[in-house]
XYZ file of C-alpha atoms in Angstrom:
210
model
C -0.047 -0.227 0.453
C 1.611 3.228 -1.250
C 1.365 6.214 1.105
C -0.982 8.073 -1.411
C -3.202 5.195 -0.698
C -3.001 5.197 2.877
C -3.867 8.596 3.244
C -7.157 7.987 2.434
C -7.258 6.023 3.692
C -6.648 7.620 6.754
C -8.613 10.710 5.999
C -11.955 8.146 5.083
C -11.935 6.789 8.072
C -11.347 10.498 10.357
C -14.526 11.617 7.948
C -16.527 8.379 8.217
C -15.474 8.078 12.467
C -15.679 11.456 13.713
C -18.026 14.132 11.147
C -20.254 10.863 9.735
C -19.150 10.315 6.422
C -20.076 14.153 5.023
C -17.182 15.009 3.235
C -18.232 18.256 3.205
C -18.836 18.893 6.193
C -15.490 17.966 7.775
C -13.916 20.336 4.459
C -16.199 23.194 6.005
C -15.277 22.650 10.124
C -11.485 22.496 8.742
C -11.148 26.036 6.788
C -11.555 23.594 2.931
C -13.474 23.137 -0.093
C -15.425 20.151 -0.391
C -14.094 19.507 -3.850
C -10.874 19.005 -3.040
C -11.794 15.920 -1.132
C -13.693 15.138 -3.780
C -11.412 15.434 -6.384
C -8.845 13.360 -4.491
C -10.978 10.048 -3.659
C -12.018 9.974 -7.422
C -8.323 9.626 -7.987
C -7.696 12.968 -9.849
C -5.381 14.233 -7.247
C -2.819 12.775 -5.071
C -2.539 13.373 -1.225
C 0.618 15.274 -1.026
C 3.392 15.570 2.369
C 2.389 19.211 1.863
C -1.395 18.496 2.586
C -1.803 16.265 5.686
C 0.419 17.946 7.176
C -2.120 20.270 6.915
C -4.788 18.299 7.971
C -2.579 16.250 10.901
C -2.339 20.251 12.823
C -6.272 21.032 11.766
C -7.207 17.680 13.321
C -4.538 17.323 16.362
C -3.386 14.408 14.628
C 0.595 13.887 16.172
C 2.624 14.389 13.357
C 2.206 11.621 10.839
C -0.390 9.659 11.837
C -1.838 9.977 8.493
C 1.315 7.679 7.226
C 0.667 5.511 9.579
C -0.573 2.432 7.391
C -3.949 0.708 8.863
C -2.410 -2.760 8.839
C 0.785 -1.813 10.973
C -2.027 -0.368 13.835
C -3.471 -4.029 13.966
C -0.664 -5.897 14.567
C 0.855 -3.049 16.462
C -1.812 -3.321 18.715
C -1.101 -7.375 18.909
C 2.809 -6.775 20.069
C 4.697 -6.767 22.854
C 7.675 -5.126 22.044
C 10.540 -6.171 25.314
C 14.232 -4.631 25.959
C 16.849 -6.873 25.361
C 19.802 -7.549 27.987
C 23.326 -8.028 26.114
C 25.173 -10.214 26.557
C 28.402 -10.233 25.106
C 28.630 -6.991 26.994
C 30.417 -7.109 30.652
C 28.658 -6.503 33.701
C 29.666 -2.882 36.061
C 29.004 -4.507 39.699
C 27.130 -7.627 38.579
C 24.292 -5.471 37.262
C 23.257 -6.443 33.617
C 24.103 -3.528 30.694
C 20.465 -3.348 28.778
C 21.183 -2.480 24.998
C 18.730 0.192 22.984
C 17.300 -3.791 20.666
C 14.352 -4.707 21.282
C 12.127 -7.920 20.225
C 8.909 -8.743 19.981
C 6.166 -11.242 21.282
C 2.835 -11.394 20.628
C 0.763 -9.832 24.174
C -1.509 -12.610 23.679
C 1.349 -15.303 24.933
C 2.778 -13.167 27.113
C -2.032 -12.187 28.980
C -1.952 -16.185 29.012
C 0.758 -17.126 31.086
C 0.148 -14.166 33.839
C 3.163 -12.455 32.159
C 3.738 -9.294 33.992
C 5.461 -6.623 31.233
C 7.270 -5.000 33.280
C 9.634 -7.708 33.992
C 10.226 -9.010 30.868
C 13.911 -8.890 28.813
C 15.849 -10.236 26.174
C 18.617 -12.242 26.473
C 20.332 -14.125 22.627
C 22.430 -17.053 23.446
C 25.638 -16.940 23.354
C 26.816 -20.248 23.286
C 26.214 -23.605 22.450
C 25.419 -24.129 26.159
C 22.190 -24.767 25.605
C 22.029 -26.527 22.520
C 19.541 -28.162 22.750
C 16.366 -27.247 24.121
C 18.301 -23.134 23.641
C 20.304 -23.080 19.865
C 23.568 -20.342 19.886
C 21.899 -16.967 19.336
C 18.764 -18.026 19.708
C 16.528 -15.334 21.033
C 14.721 -16.325 24.713
C 12.382 -14.237 26.709
C 13.364 -13.990 31.449
C 11.286 -12.560 33.411
C 13.705 -10.542 36.417
C 10.695 -10.980 38.653
C 11.516 -15.104 39.231
C 15.250 -15.407 40.585
C 13.823 -17.949 43.040
C 15.319 -21.461 41.837
C 12.509 -24.200 40.924
C 14.059 -27.142 40.765
C 15.739 -27.592 37.259
C 14.186 -24.397 34.814
C 16.492 -22.841 33.187
C 17.995 -19.475 34.362
C 19.688 -15.827 33.687
C 22.559 -15.769 36.465
C 25.690 -13.608 36.436
C 28.956 -13.871 38.120
C 31.588 -12.038 37.890
C 31.554 -10.435 34.205
C 29.963 -13.290 33.097
C 26.415 -13.359 31.706
C 25.082 -16.842 31.361
C 21.917 -19.178 30.358
C 21.640 -22.789 33.121
C 19.242 -25.026 33.786
C 19.304 -25.592 38.056
C 18.809 -28.221 39.814
C 19.218 -27.489 44.191
C 21.870 -30.018 45.596
C 21.714 -32.208 48.281
C 22.388 -30.044 51.710
C 22.677 -26.451 50.590
C 22.849 -25.282 47.526
C 22.608 -25.781 43.618
C 24.399 -26.773 40.469
C 23.450 -24.550 37.427
C 24.097 -26.852 34.145
C 24.568 -27.116 30.546
C 21.619 -28.382 28.129
C 24.656 -29.608 26.295
C 26.951 -32.374 28.273
C 30.461 -30.667 26.378
C 29.539 -27.932 28.374
C 30.133 -27.334 32.141
C 28.019 -27.116 34.975
C 28.849 -24.387 38.821
C 27.990 -25.038 41.520
C 27.089 -22.291 44.240
C 25.255 -21.897 47.448
C 23.335 -18.580 47.384
C 22.863 -15.134 45.478
C 26.333 -14.007 46.576
C 27.501 -15.653 44.242
C 25.694 -15.918 41.828
C 23.030 -12.887 40.639
C 19.948 -14.497 39.777
C 18.913 -12.829 36.652
C 15.957 -13.920 35.899
C 13.899 -16.981 34.890
C 14.240 -17.685 30.636
C 10.425 -18.329 29.940
C 9.949 -19.215 26.034
C 12.593 -19.766 22.438
C 10.422 -17.471 20.524
C 7.684 -18.557 20.620
C 8.283 -21.936 22.203
C 7.338 -21.787 26.242
C 10.283 -23.863 28.077
């Protein structure tokens, strides 16, 4: 859909919803001649940038509103954009740095599991230690509110200047073992969150619940 058609579609919707479908009423209230819009809708003239920006001001719309595809708006209403931790960036005082990158997940998945969107972050897997569960460069979603260890679940952990993703188990007595699903990689034992910072539980790989 080209921008001329997008602008016409959006303007028709505005006239239908706010002016009872009356081009004459719309034109009069916005200080324009109705013939301008009849010709526009018939395709006798193009919906140029100057007119689009002027109408947005007159209608008190945000800049470029008329240029936004209705299909895009519908899609974005269904998508949540999640901030992404940068696993390749060293940590300062065991705290992650958040990059400007985002990735998308459908809002109905978040709602179905009762996740809180402000507690969600993304991680890109930086090695093959969790293969086959999580592939190298696989994108996972983590919940930073879930820092209490549940046996056998996957967590994003931080130690010194490293972030890593492991499956965590309770050990006999006290302490935990963080294991790789890929047996070629080692495991790590720790006794408390003073040794390891539990950033959050890994919820899903893209749309695959873990």
